[in-house]
Protein backbone atom coordinates (compact mmCIF):
# COMPACT_ATOMS: atom_id res chain seq x y z
CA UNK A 1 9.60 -11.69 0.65
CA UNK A 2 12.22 -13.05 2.85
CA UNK A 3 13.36 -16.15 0.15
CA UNK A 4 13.18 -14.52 -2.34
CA UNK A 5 13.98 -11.48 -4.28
CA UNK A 6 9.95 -10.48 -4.93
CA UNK A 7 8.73 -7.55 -3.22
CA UNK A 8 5.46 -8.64 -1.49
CA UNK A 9 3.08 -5.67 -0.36
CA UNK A 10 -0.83 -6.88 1.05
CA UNK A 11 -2.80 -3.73 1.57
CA UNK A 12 -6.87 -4.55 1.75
CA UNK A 13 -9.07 -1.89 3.33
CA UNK A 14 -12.06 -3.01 5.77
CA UNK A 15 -13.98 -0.13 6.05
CA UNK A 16 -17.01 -0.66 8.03
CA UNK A 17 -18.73 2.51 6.21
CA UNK A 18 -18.73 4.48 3.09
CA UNK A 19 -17.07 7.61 4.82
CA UNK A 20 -14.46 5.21 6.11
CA UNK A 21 -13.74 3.89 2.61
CA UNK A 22 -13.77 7.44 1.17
CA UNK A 23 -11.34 8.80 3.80
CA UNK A 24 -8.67 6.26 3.04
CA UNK A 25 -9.33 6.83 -0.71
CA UNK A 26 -8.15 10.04 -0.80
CA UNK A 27 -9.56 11.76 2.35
CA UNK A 28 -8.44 12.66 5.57
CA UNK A 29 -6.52 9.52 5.77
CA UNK A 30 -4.59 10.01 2.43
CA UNK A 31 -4.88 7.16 -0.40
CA UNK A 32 -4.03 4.05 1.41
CA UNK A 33 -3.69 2.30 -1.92
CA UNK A 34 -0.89 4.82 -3.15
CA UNK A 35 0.92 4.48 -0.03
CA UNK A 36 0.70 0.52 -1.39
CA UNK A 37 2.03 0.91 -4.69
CA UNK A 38 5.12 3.68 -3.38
CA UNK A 39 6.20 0.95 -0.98
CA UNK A 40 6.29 -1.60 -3.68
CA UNK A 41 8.02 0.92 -6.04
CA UNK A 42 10.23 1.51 -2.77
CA UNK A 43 11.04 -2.21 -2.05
CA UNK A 44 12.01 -3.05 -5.84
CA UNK A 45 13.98 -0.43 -6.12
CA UNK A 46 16.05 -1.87 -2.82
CA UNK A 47 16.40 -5.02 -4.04
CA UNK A 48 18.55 -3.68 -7.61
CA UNK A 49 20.62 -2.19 -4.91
């Protein structure tokens, strides 16, 4: 976060239906929680920079 040196990433899904959930799982949408955890990866790696 901004005070300190802890990379802080909030993803939570609110799908409204199962075919939602499933596209952002791995569908259409691509896997919205592996986009979470690369940007995490990302922003720790930034911060031994």
């Amino acid at each position: 976060n901004v005070l300190h040196d802890i990379p802080v990433i909030f993803c939570v899904l609110t799908d409204n239906t199962m075919q939602q959930a499933i596209d952002r799982s791995g569908g259409k949408h691509g896997n919205k929680g592996v986009e979470a955890a690369i940007a995490a990866i990302q922003m720790a790696h930034l911060g031994k920079q």
